[in-house]
Amino acid sequence: MPDRGGGPTGPRIRAGRPSRRVRTLLVTLGVLAVLGMAFTMFAGFWTDWLWYRSVHYSSVFTTTLSTKIGLFFVFGLLMALAVGVNIWLAHRLRPPLSAMSMEQQSLDRYRMAIAPYKKWLLLAVTALVGLIAGASASSQWRTWLMWVNGVPFHEKDPQFHLDISFYAFDLPWYRFLLGFGFAAAILCLIAAALTHYLYGGLRVTSPGARATAAATGHLSVLLGIFVALKAVAYWLDRYGLAVKSSDFKATGNWTGLRYVDANAYLPAKTILFCIAVICALLFFATLWRRTWQLPVIGFGLMVLSAILIGGLYPAIVQKFQVQPNEQAKEAPYVQKNLKATREAYGIDDTKVSEYAGKSATTDKTKLRNDANDAASIRIIDPNVVSPTFQQLQQMKNYYGFPTNLDVDRYPTKDGKEQDTVLGLRELNLDGIPKNNWINDHFRYTHGYGVVAAKGTEADSNGEPVFTESDLPSRGDLGTYEQRVYYGEKTTTYSIVGGPQKEIDYSDDSGEKTTSYAGRSGVNLDNPLNRAAYALSFNEPQILYSGAIGKGSRILYNRTPKERVEAVAPWLTIDGDAYPAVVKGRIEWIVDAYTTSNGYPYSSRTTLGDTTADSLTATNNSRAVVAQQNQVNYIRNSVKATVDAYTGEVKLYQWDTQDPVLKTWMKAFPGTVKAKSTISADLMDHLRYPQDLFKVQRELLTRYHVTDAQTFLSGSEVWQVPDDPANDSGSAVPPYYLSMKMPDQTAQAFSLTTTFTPNGRDNLSAFMAVDSDPRASDYGKIRVLKLPTSTTVDGPKQVQSQFNSESAIAETISLLSRGHSKVEYGNLLTVPLDGGLLYVEPVYVRGGSLKYPLLRKVLVTYGGKTAFEDTLDAALDDVFGVKGTTTTPPDTGTNPPDTGNPTVKQALADAQKAIDAGKEALQQPDGPDWDAYAKAQKDLEAALKRAQDAQSKTEKPNGKNGS
């Protein structure tokens, strides 16, 4: 038998209890975990503060943060107090325990279980509801700031005659308070009822009274508060009718009062308000009567009234008064909607003019010459030629161009302005020879230079005529800072300015390096900053890398739209930021909007849907950045700039009358500069924004009419046509174009679009807005309305005609042989002498070429179509006469008779070059582009010899020497 006794015994250890060492370890791990979570939260806060301070918009960060914190604590504390006080009061009003029923015996063990933890449980419940309520309230920081800083519109709604600021700034805040009140009343009611039940104040199965007098009084007051809030809701609903959206069969989306709202819902809401007030008083009276009989009857009558007065009665009015004579009943309210919608979207001053659509001019020479004056027709499509820029001007694989280039105006050498297609040579990390952390974030940090080309010309090979090119870029734009640290394609962080040199560019003499000298970004000298960014970016090397040293700065949030949105989170950002060279700097220009969905009677639109087109369908980066997607008021109130080198963000007030912008400027003082501070050089490059134009054109499909009867009939509804140049099935994008409308004496930089009748393809209208801010007519919308009695071909029909012409189809087939691909450019529409001129460039990607070259130009006017190598030749063909511009001489089968043998030989050589070019295009294996390019160069040289020889035979007076 083993010895079970005797001998020394060790220390006695309690079963199941960890040792002191284990407890110490667990406590240490717990403390470290808490510290880790705390530092993680701190790192996010700290890096945000450092970034806002670096861009000099720290007031935006502090104002936003303090507002969120204030709302969190105020409403969180209110909710916690409301629930906590009611739980405490219900416990205080508990009845003394007497003979226990089976129900109370079952509850007794729960009461005993929580008795030692009552205070902690109360704190836990109130803290939980307080945290949830505070978090919900903090998300309403915009609503609070707009309410407390709101300025008047000085316009009144037509129904209640209140300033529009009440609906835009006040009503949203009142609705939030009401929603908070409802939530508090319901939570307090549930918490009090559960407490009363737990402690015997309420009984479900026990004999006798179901509730004590104290519980009855307590719960009645809470129900009275709930019903009183419902009364307030009924009263606010009256005003909410002015901004309520509904589906109106005659017009689709509708905002504002209709006949049934004004004559049924409005009086019903007033009656229900009165009933709810009486019902609430009956609940409060239970404090003295100690019975729920009258308040329950009152509450039932209120519910019945809501069904009969608020639901059935309006349905009867709609059925028997409105429907039999809808147009007459609804017309006055539709007229209010027409006026408000046109004002809210800035289309109230739209000039609609009748336009024949067909020219009555028989003088072909005049038409041909007028075509030159009608527009600077852009045949270089910025949405097609990006691969051409990439191939010809990328220079290094670590550079790249955006998918869609931009159109701007720049002066020529003779001082005239020309439409210019341009893009920045931005950093392309996918093209870096070897990807690693040092290369991606320290060595390759920026792009280099602007590349620009004439919008109205292509060379003999179909390539753009560059006005700014090469590396470093040189040309017509002069001297400027070419490094691009901030751009549309720059989406990763870079660490610059420290011991690690950055690659600038390389040339024949070798690799050029630089070190960032700007003050942008956040300094990483501080170990705390490095630790915070290492955690925030999940990149531990930031903490200990030797590549980071004195002067190192981290750049992030580098896209222009991202930076503007961050410093002005109350703005909606246009989808297309574009670069411009301004005073020796590359500046990104970003259009920004103030919006609201509280403009009475103005119909709402969905920004994401309204601004979508064939470009956003293939390039998400061009989508609008909306703070609220459903809006019924919009203004282009701010023009913003982002320096491509320093990242500096500037916000300029553009719409000086906009009350929404004034409200935000009051909330964030000093963030928006006055309009007068915009320099003349910057003003030269501002333009009318595309997304605002797209919203306005969508609204004008219905709201171009000003008569309620016509609006209700729907006979004048238009639609934005699909883009005929591709198969995306999305709307055609608007196009920037320097052109002249019929009432203008000179070309103006404009943004244009077309309309077709709803469900049809013929043209119904042409729309243009003056986009040059230096002009007195900036922002003026002109609409040319085509007659409804005759049909004029729309874009889709014109494209169909292009494709169905046998000669054109045959040439397209030849161009598409082998591995070649034909791409159609922008189909431009230009009003011309009562008719409409359509121009479309045609590009070809050859089998061995990965980029499109301009090969042909399609032109149609008055039912006649031309398909030629150049725009001038196509215009000459359409009108049957030559224009006054320089065009190639007629080089037919027989060269024209001339007394100069040099001219005769040059023209013969030109004809040979033309024949060689045609032969190159008709090779059995597909077009021979090298041979075609050579033929075009030979043609150009021959024509130049002919011109030079002819000029030598002419006397100074212009007559022939012979």
PDB file of C-alpha atoms in Angstrom, residues 314-564:
ATOM      1  CA  PRO A 314     -57.697  62.108 -49.741  1.00  0.00           C
ATOM      2  CA  ALA A 315     -58.305  58.975 -51.824  1.00  0.00           C
ATOM      3  CA  ILE A 316     -61.956  59.985 -52.313  1.00  0.00           C
ATOM      4  CA  VAL A 317     -60.924  63.517 -53.328  1.00  0.00           C
ATOM      5  CA  GLN A 318     -58.404  62.144 -55.808  1.00  0.00           C
ATOM      6  CA  LYS A 319     -60.886  59.668 -57.275  1.00  0.00           C
ATOM      7  CA  PHE A 320     -63.976  61.853 -57.597  1.00  0.00           C
ATOM      8  CA  GLN A 321     -62.655  65.415 -57.851  1.00  0.00           C
ATOM      9  CA  VAL A 322     -59.208  65.257 -59.434  1.00  0.00           C
ATOM     10  CA  GLN A 323     -59.279  62.362 -61.895  1.00  0.00           C
ATOM     11  CA  PRO A 324     -62.392  63.493 -63.830  1.00  0.00           C
ATOM     12  CA  ASN A 325     -60.728  66.850 -64.569  1.00  0.00           C
ATOM     13  CA  GLU A 326     -57.068  66.320 -63.709  1.00  0.00           C
ATOM     14  CA  GLN A 327     -55.439  68.924 -65.921  1.00  0.00           C
ATOM     15  CA  ALA A 328     -57.671  71.755 -64.726  1.00  0.00           C
ATOM     16  CA  LYS A 329     -57.269  70.771 -61.062  1.00  0.00           C
ATOM     17  CA  GLU A 330     -53.524  70.221 -61.162  1.00  0.00           C
ATOM     18  CA  ALA A 331     -52.531  73.081 -63.480  1.00  0.00           C
ATOM     19  CA  PRO A 332     -52.050  75.756 -60.746  1.00  0.00           C
ATOM     20  CA  TYR A 333     -49.801  73.428 -58.724  1.00  0.00           C
ATOM     21  CA  VAL A 334     -47.877  72.307 -61.802  1.00  0.00           C
ATOM     22  CA  GLN A 335     -47.230  75.963 -62.574  1.00  0.00           C
ATOM     23  CA  LYS A 336     -45.683  76.370 -59.121  1.00  0.00           C
ATOM     24  CA  ASN A 337     -43.560  73.282 -59.697  1.00  0.00           C
ATOM     25  CA  LEU A 338     -42.408  74.593 -63.074  1.00  0.00           C
ATOM     26  CA  LYS A 339     -41.335  77.912 -61.628  1.00  0.00           C
ATOM     27  CA  ALA A 340     -39.587  76.461 -58.570  1.00  0.00           C
ATOM     28  CA  THR A 341     -37.771  73.705 -60.472  1.00  0.00           C
ATOM     29  CA  ARG A 342     -36.450  76.072 -63.115  1.00  0.00           C
ATOM     30  CA  GLU A 343     -35.209  78.473 -60.433  1.00  0.00           C
ATOM     31  CA  ALA A 344     -33.650  75.769 -58.243  1.00  0.00           C
ATOM     32  CA  TYR A 345     -31.595  74.301 -61.098  1.00  0.00           C
ATOM     33  CA  GLY A 346     -30.645  77.630 -62.668  1.00  0.00           C
ATOM     34  CA  ILE A 347     -32.534  77.024 -65.917  1.00  0.00           C
ATOM     35  CA  ASP A 348     -35.131  79.769 -65.473  1.00  0.00           C
ATOM     36  CA  ASP A 349     -33.272  82.120 -67.843  1.00  0.00           C
ATOM     37  CA  THR A 350     -32.922  79.548 -70.614  1.00  0.00           C
ATOM     38  CA  LYS A 351     -33.474  81.136 -74.005  1.00  0.00           C
ATOM     39  CA  VAL A 352     -35.539  78.840 -76.236  1.00  0.00           C
ATOM     40  CA  SER A 353     -35.607  79.845 -79.904  1.00  0.00           C
ATOM     41  CA  GLU A 354     -37.327  78.286 -82.862  1.00  0.00           C
ATOM     42  CA  TYR A 355     -34.882  76.864 -85.409  1.00  0.00           C
ATOM     43  CA  ALA A 356     -35.777  75.658 -88.878  1.00  0.00           C
ATOM     44  CA  GLY A 357     -33.349  72.742 -88.980  1.00  0.00           C
ATOM     45  CA  LYS A 358     -32.942  73.148 -92.743  1.00  0.00           C
ATOM     46  CA  SER A 359     -31.080  75.919 -94.517  1.00  0.00           C
ATOM     47  CA  ALA A 360     -32.882  78.191 -96.957  1.00  0.00           C
ATOM     48  CA  THR A 361     -29.563  79.520 -98.290  1.00  0.00           C
ATOM     49  CA  THR A 362     -28.828  78.445-101.864  1.00  0.00           C
ATOM     50  CA  ASP A 363     -25.418  80.115-102.114  1.00  0.00           C
ATOM     51  CA  LYS A 364     -23.054  77.174-101.630  1.00  0.00           C
ATOM     52  CA  THR A 365     -19.986  79.412-101.424  1.00  0.00           C
ATOM     53  CA  LYS A 366     -21.559  81.372 -98.580  1.00  0.00           C
ATOM     54  CA  LEU A 367     -22.457  78.168 -96.755  1.00  0.00           C
ATOM     55  CA  ARG A 368     -18.944  76.814 -97.181  1.00  0.00           C
ATOM     56  CA  ASN A 369     -17.371  79.990 -95.848  1.00  0.00           C
ATOM     57  CA  ASP A 370     -19.896  80.250 -93.015  1.00  0.00           C
ATOM     58  CA  ALA A 371     -18.907  76.735 -91.964  1.00  0.00           C
ATOM     59  CA  ASN A 372     -15.434  78.030 -91.161  1.00  0.00           C
ATOM     60  CA  ASP A 373     -16.879  80.796 -88.991  1.00  0.00           C
ATOM     61  CA  ALA A 374     -19.584  78.705 -87.291  1.00  0.00           C
ATOM     62  CA  ALA A 375     -17.174  76.684 -85.146  1.00  0.00           C
ATOM     63  CA  SER A 376     -13.595  75.663 -84.569  1.00  0.00           C
ATOM     64  CA  ILE A 377     -14.503  72.080 -85.254  1.00  0.00           C
ATOM     65  CA  ARG A 378     -12.519  69.791 -83.011  1.00  0.00           C
ATOM     66  CA  ILE A 379     -11.483  66.617 -84.834  1.00  0.00           C
ATOM     67  CA  ILE A 380      -9.094  65.462 -82.102  1.00  0.00           C
ATOM     68  CA  ASP A 381     -11.360  63.629 -79.678  1.00  0.00           C
ATOM     69  CA  PRO A 382      -9.971  63.769 -76.106  1.00  0.00           C
ATOM     70  CA  ASN A 383     -11.830  60.571 -75.267  1.00  0.00           C
ATOM     71  CA  VAL A 384     -10.153  58.591 -78.068  1.00  0.00           C
ATOM     72  CA  VAL A 385      -6.596  59.877 -78.458  1.00  0.00           C
ATOM     73  CA  SER A 386      -5.212  59.091 -74.995  1.00  0.00           C
ATOM     74  CA  PRO A 387      -3.490  55.935 -76.342  1.00  0.00           C
ATOM     75  CA  THR A 388      -1.949  58.082 -79.095  1.00  0.00           C
ATOM     76  CA  PHE A 389      -0.578  60.494 -76.497  1.00  0.00           C
ATOM     77  CA  GLN A 390       0.632  57.477 -74.569  1.00  0.00           C
ATOM     78  CA  GLN A 391       2.436  55.971 -77.544  1.00  0.00           C
ATOM     79  CA  LEU A 392       3.977  59.171 -78.866  1.00  0.00           C
ATOM     80  CA  GLN A 393       4.652  61.117 -75.655  1.00  0.00           C
ATOM     81  CA  GLN A 394       4.827  58.657 -72.777  1.00  0.00           C
ATOM     82  CA  MET A 395       8.624  58.552 -73.147  1.00  0.00           C
ATOM     83  CA  LYS A 396       9.043  56.251 -70.129  1.00  0.00           C
ATOM     84  CA  ASN A 397       6.938  53.309 -69.002  1.00  0.00           C
ATOM     85  CA  TYR A 398       6.591  54.832 -65.552  1.00  0.00           C
ATOM     86  CA  TYR A 399       4.589  57.708 -67.028  1.00  0.00           C
ATOM     87  CA  GLY A 400       0.995  57.555 -68.173  1.00  0.00           C
ATOM     88  CA  PHE A 401      -1.957  59.653 -69.328  1.00  0.00           C
ATOM     89  CA  PRO A 402      -5.557  59.521 -68.083  1.00  0.00           C
ATOM     90  CA  THR A 403      -8.090  57.557 -70.115  1.00  0.00           C
ATOM     91  CA  ASN A 404      -9.937  60.758 -71.019  1.00  0.00           C
ATOM     92  CA  LEU A 405      -7.948  63.871 -71.858  1.00  0.00           C
ATOM     93  CA  ASP A 406      -9.225  67.412 -71.389  1.00  0.00           C
ATOM     94  CA  VAL A 407     -10.159  70.350 -73.597  1.00  0.00           C
ATOM     95  CA  ASP A 408      -9.038  73.885 -72.762  1.00  0.00           C
ATOM     96  CA  ARG A 409      -8.199  77.149 -74.514  1.00  0.00           C
ATOM     97  CA  TYR A 410      -4.643  78.365 -75.059  1.00  0.00           C
ATOM     98  CA  PRO A 411      -3.323  81.241 -77.173  1.00  0.00           C
ATOM     99  CA  THR A 412      -1.503  80.590 -80.425  1.00  0.00           C
ATOM    100  CA  LYS A 413       1.683  82.383 -81.441  1.00  0.00           C
ATOM    101  CA  ASP A 414      -0.376  85.055 -83.194  1.00  0.00           C
ATOM    102  CA  GLY A 415      -2.356  85.734 -79.991  1.00  0.00           C
ATOM    103  CA  LYS A 416      -5.573  83.968 -80.993  1.00  0.00           C
ATOM    104  CA  GLU A 417      -7.116  81.301 -78.789  1.00  0.00           C
ATOM    105  CA  GLN A 418      -7.512  77.738 -79.974  1.00  0.00           C
ATOM    106  CA  ASP A 419      -9.217  74.682 -78.522  1.00  0.00           C
ATOM    107  CA  THR A 420      -6.478  72.460 -77.136  1.00  0.00           C
ATOM    108  CA  VAL A 421      -6.488  68.829 -76.070  1.00  0.00           C
ATOM    109  CA  LEU A 422      -4.093  68.183 -73.222  1.00  0.00           C
ATOM    110  CA  GLY A 423      -3.099  65.773 -70.494  1.00  0.00           C
ATOM    111  CA  LEU A 424      -0.443  65.449 -67.846  1.00  0.00           C
ATOM    112  CA  ARG A 425       2.335  62.896 -68.027  1.00  0.00           C
ATOM    113  CA  GLU A 426       1.522  61.367 -64.620  1.00  0.00           C
ATOM    114  CA  LEU A 427       3.242  58.682 -62.595  1.00  0.00           C
ATOM    115  CA  ASN A 428       2.343  55.115 -63.582  1.00  0.00           C
ATOM    116  CA  LEU A 429       3.561  52.667 -60.946  1.00  0.00           C
ATOM    117  CA  ASP A 430       2.667  49.682 -63.146  1.00  0.00           C
ATOM    118  CA  GLY A 431       5.434  50.736 -65.519  1.00  0.00           C
ATOM    119  CA  ILE A 432       8.239  50.820 -62.955  1.00  0.00           C
ATOM    120  CA  PRO A 433      11.066  48.459 -64.018  1.00  0.00           C
ATOM    121  CA  LYS A 434      11.129  46.756 -60.618  1.00  0.00           C
ATOM    122  CA  ASN A 435       8.429  47.101 -58.003  1.00  0.00           C
ATOM    123  CA  ASN A 436       9.557  47.206 -54.386  1.00  0.00           C
ATOM    124  CA  TRP A 437       8.806  49.423 -51.415  1.00  0.00           C
ATOM    125  CA  ILE A 438      11.682  51.837 -52.057  1.00  0.00           C
ATOM    126  CA  ASN A 439      10.936  52.213 -55.780  1.00  0.00           C
ATOM    127  CA  ASP A 440       7.175  52.498 -55.327  1.00  0.00           C
ATOM    128  CA  HIS A 441       7.254  55.070 -52.541  1.00  0.00           C
ATOM    129  CA  PHE A 442      10.659  56.806 -52.551  1.00  0.00           C
ATOM    130  CA  ARG A 443      12.234  56.711 -56.025  1.00  0.00           C
ATOM    131  CA  TYR A 444       9.269  57.023 -58.380  1.00  0.00           C
ATOM    132  CA  THR A 445       7.176  59.761 -56.844  1.00  0.00           C
ATOM    133  CA  HIS A 446       5.911  62.073 -59.560  1.00  0.00           C
ATOM    134  CA  GLY A 447       5.024  62.625 -63.189  1.00  0.00           C
ATOM    135  CA  TYR A 448       6.568  65.188 -65.489  1.00  0.00           C
ATOM    136  CA  GLY A 449       5.159  67.782 -67.850  1.00  0.00           C
ATOM    137  CA  VAL A 450       2.132  68.712 -69.925  1.00  0.00           C
ATOM    138  CA  VAL A 451       1.450  67.350 -73.386  1.00  0.00           C
ATOM    139  CA  ALA A 452      -0.909  69.408 -75.543  1.00  0.00           C
ATOM    140  CA  ALA A 453      -2.157  69.277 -79.131  1.00  0.00           C
ATOM    141  CA  LYS A 454      -4.323  71.398 -81.381  1.00  0.00           C
ATOM    142  CA  GLY A 455      -7.920  70.292 -81.196  1.00  0.00           C
ATOM    143  CA  THR A 456      -8.741  71.208 -84.785  1.00  0.00           C
ATOM    144  CA  GLU A 457      -5.806  69.663 -86.648  1.00  0.00           C
ATOM    145  CA  ALA A 458      -4.031  66.400 -87.341  1.00  0.00           C
ATOM    146  CA  ASP A 459      -0.870  65.896 -89.376  1.00  0.00           C
ATOM    147  CA  SER A 460      -0.636  63.957 -92.627  1.00  0.00           C
ATOM    148  CA  ASN A 461      -0.150  60.716 -90.698  1.00  0.00           C
ATOM    149  CA  GLY A 462      -3.278  61.241 -88.610  1.00  0.00           C
ATOM    150  CA  GLU A 463      -1.309  62.094 -85.489  1.00  0.00           C
ATOM    151  CA  PRO A 464      -2.111  65.079 -83.238  1.00  0.00           C
ATOM    152  CA  VAL A 465      -0.261  68.313 -83.932  1.00  0.00           C
ATOM    153  CA  PHE A 466       1.482  68.823 -80.606  1.00  0.00           C
ATOM    154  CA  THR A 467       1.919  72.326 -79.244  1.00  0.00           C
ATOM    155  CA  GLU A 468       3.648  71.072 -76.071  1.00  0.00           C
ATOM    156  CA  SER A 469       5.628  67.837 -76.164  1.00  0.00           C
ATOM    157  CA  ASP A 470       8.864  65.960 -75.447  1.00  0.00           C
ATOM    158  CA  LEU A 471      10.606  65.384 -72.118  1.00  0.00           C
ATOM    159  CA  PRO A 472      11.077  67.818 -70.475  1.00  0.00           C
ATOM    160  CA  SER A 473       8.012  69.305 -72.146  1.00  0.00           C
ATOM    161  CA  ARG A 474       8.591  72.291 -74.363  1.00  0.00           C
ATOM    162  CA  GLY A 475       6.440  74.294 -76.703  1.00  0.00           C
ATOM    163  CA  ASP A 476       3.853  77.079 -76.614  1.00  0.00           C
ATOM    164  CA  LEU A 477       3.133  76.935 -72.868  1.00  0.00           C
ATOM    165  CA  GLY A 478       6.387  78.587 -71.849  1.00  0.00           C
ATOM    166  CA  THR A 479       8.265  77.905 -68.623  1.00  0.00           C
ATOM    167  CA  TYR A 480       6.477  76.258 -65.708  1.00  0.00           C
ATOM    168  CA  GLU A 481       7.057  73.796 -62.874  1.00  0.00           C
ATOM    169  CA  GLN A 482       6.670  70.465 -64.647  1.00  0.00           C
ATOM    170  CA  ARG A 483       6.807  67.978 -61.782  1.00  0.00           C
ATOM    171  CA  VAL A 484       3.414  66.422 -61.057  1.00  0.00           C
ATOM    172  CA  TYR A 485       3.177  65.162 -57.476  1.00  0.00           C
ATOM    173  CA  TYR A 486      -0.600  65.415 -57.378  1.00  0.00           C
ATOM    174  CA  GLY A 487      -2.779  64.021 -60.162  1.00  0.00           C
ATOM    175  CA  GLU A 488      -5.728  61.862 -61.152  1.00  0.00           C
ATOM    176  CA  LYS A 489      -3.609  58.707 -61.444  1.00  0.00           C
ATOM    177  CA  THR A 490      -1.592  59.340 -58.273  1.00  0.00           C
ATOM    178  CA  THR A 491      -3.414  57.163 -55.772  1.00  0.00           C
ATOM    179  CA  THR A 492      -0.605  55.877 -53.525  1.00  0.00           C
ATOM    180  CA  TYR A 493       1.535  57.595 -50.916  1.00  0.00           C
ATOM    181  CA  SER A 494       5.100  58.802 -51.494  1.00  0.00           C
ATOM    182  CA  ILE A 495       7.820  59.723 -49.011  1.00  0.00           C
ATOM    183  CA  VAL A 496       9.921  62.591 -50.342  1.00  0.00           C
ATOM    184  CA  GLY A 497      12.442  65.215 -49.311  1.00  0.00           C
ATOM    185  CA  GLY A 498      14.647  62.921 -47.229  1.00  0.00           C
ATOM    186  CA  PRO A 499      17.962  61.165 -47.876  1.00  0.00           C
ATOM    187  CA  GLN A 500      16.555  59.077 -50.745  1.00  0.00           C
ATOM    188  CA  LYS A 501      16.778  60.820 -54.135  1.00  0.00           C
ATOM    189  CA  GLU A 502      13.805  60.714 -56.519  1.00  0.00           C
ATOM    190  CA  ILE A 503      13.907  59.938 -60.231  1.00  0.00           C
ATOM    191  CA  ASP A 504      12.967  63.014 -62.251  1.00  0.00           C
ATOM    192  CA  TYR A 505      13.430  61.752 -65.791  1.00  0.00           C
ATOM    193  CA  SER A 506      16.229  60.387 -67.942  1.00  0.00           C
ATOM    194  CA  ASP A 507      17.700  61.538 -71.228  1.00  0.00           C
ATOM    195  CA  ASP A 508      20.749  60.823 -73.357  1.00  0.00           C
ATOM    196  CA  SER A 509      23.045  62.061 -70.597  1.00  0.00           C
ATOM    197  CA  GLY A 510      21.586  59.679 -68.036  1.00  0.00           C
ATOM    198  CA  GLU A 511      19.151  59.614 -65.150  1.00  0.00           C
ATOM    199  CA  LYS A 512      18.136  62.924 -63.589  1.00  0.00           C
ATOM    200  CA  THR A 513      17.246  62.959 -59.893  1.00  0.00           C
ATOM    201  CA  THR A 514      15.619  65.495 -57.638  1.00  0.00           C
ATOM    202  CA  SER A 515      14.528  65.999 -54.064  1.00  0.00           C
ATOM    203  CA  TYR A 516      11.117  67.439 -53.259  1.00  0.00           C
ATOM    204  CA  ALA A 517      11.434  71.053 -52.123  1.00  0.00           C
ATOM    205  CA  GLY A 518       7.768  71.790 -51.413  1.00  0.00           C
ATOM    206  CA  ARG A 519       6.184  72.158 -47.992  1.00  0.00           C
ATOM    207  CA  SER A 520       3.384  69.726 -48.749  1.00  0.00           C
ATOM    208  CA  GLY A 521       2.730  66.548 -46.829  1.00  0.00           C
ATOM    209  CA  VAL A 522       3.459  65.630 -43.212  1.00  0.00           C
ATOM    210  CA  ASN A 523       6.939  65.686 -41.681  1.00  0.00           C
ATOM    211  CA  LEU A 524       8.189  62.273 -40.541  1.00  0.00           C
ATOM    212  CA  ASP A 525      11.058  63.556 -38.360  1.00  0.00           C
ATOM    213  CA  ASN A 526       8.918  62.916 -35.285  1.00  0.00           C
ATOM    214  CA  PRO A 527       8.979  59.233 -34.128  1.00  0.00           C
ATOM    215  CA  LEU A 528       5.375  59.610 -33.006  1.00  0.00           C
ATOM    216  CA  ASN A 529       4.349  60.603 -36.515  1.00  0.00           C
ATOM    217  CA  ARG A 530       6.218  57.660 -38.008  1.00  0.00           C
ATOM    218  CA  ALA A 531       4.578  55.232 -35.605  1.00  0.00           C
ATOM    219  CA  ALA A 532       1.132  56.669 -36.335  1.00  0.00           C
ATOM    220  CA  TYR A 533       1.581  56.386 -40.103  1.00  0.00           C
ATOM    221  CA  ALA A 534       3.113  52.939 -39.847  1.00  0.00           C
ATOM    222  CA  LEU A 535      -0.059  51.843 -38.080  1.00  0.00           C
ATOM    223  CA  SER A 536      -2.505  53.823 -40.242  1.00  0.00           C
ATOM    224  CA  PHE A 537      -0.968  52.614 -43.520  1.00  0.00           C
ATOM    225  CA  ASN A 538      -0.261  49.118 -42.160  1.00  0.00           C
ATOM    226  CA  GLU A 539       3.375  49.556 -43.205  1.00  0.00           C
ATOM    227  CA  PRO A 540       5.824  48.804 -40.352  1.00  0.00           C
ATOM    228  CA  GLN A 541       8.834  49.841 -42.462  1.00  0.00           C
ATOM    229  CA  ILE A 542       7.807  53.463 -42.067  1.00  0.00           C
ATOM    230  CA  LEU A 543       8.746  53.134 -38.415  1.00  0.00           C
ATOM    231  CA  TYR A 544      12.299  51.876 -38.849  1.00  0.00           C
ATOM    232  CA  SER A 545      13.381  52.365 -42.488  1.00  0.00           C
ATOM    233  CA  GLY A 546      16.737  54.069 -42.985  1.00  0.00           C
ATOM    234  CA  ALA A 547      15.378  55.688 -46.170  1.00  0.00           C
ATOM    235  CA  ILE A 548      13.424  58.044 -43.922  1.00  0.00           C
ATOM    236  CA  GLY A 549      15.426  60.776 -42.281  1.00  0.00           C
ATOM    237  CA  LYS A 550      15.628  64.495 -41.687  1.00  0.00           C
ATOM    238  CA  GLY A 551      13.319  66.371 -44.043  1.00  0.00           C
ATOM    239  CA  SER A 552      11.302  63.309 -45.091  1.00  0.00           C
ATOM    240  CA  ARG A 553       7.654  64.096 -45.776  1.00  0.00           C
ATOM    241  CA  ILE A 554       4.786  61.759 -46.595  1.00  0.00           C
ATOM    242  CA  LEU A 555       2.389  62.759 -49.368  1.00  0.00           C
ATOM    243  CA  TYR A 556      -1.052  61.154 -49.593  1.00  0.00           C
ATOM    244  CA  ASN A 557      -4.655  62.021 -50.518  1.00  0.00           C
ATOM    245  CA  ARG A 558      -3.132  63.063 -53.834  1.00  0.00           C
ATOM    246  CA  THR A 559      -5.949  63.111 -56.389  1.00  0.00           C
ATOM    247  CA  PRO A 560      -7.441  66.586 -56.915  1.00  0.00           C
ATOM    248  CA  LYS A 561     -11.031  65.538 -56.226  1.00  0.00           C
ATOM    249  CA  GLU A 562      -9.958  63.676 -53.090  1.00  0.00           C
ATOM    250  CA  ARG A 563      -8.183  66.734 -51.695  1.00  0.00           C
ATOM    251  CA  VAL A 564     -11.036  69.137 -52.413  1.00  0.00           C
TER     252      VAL A 564
END
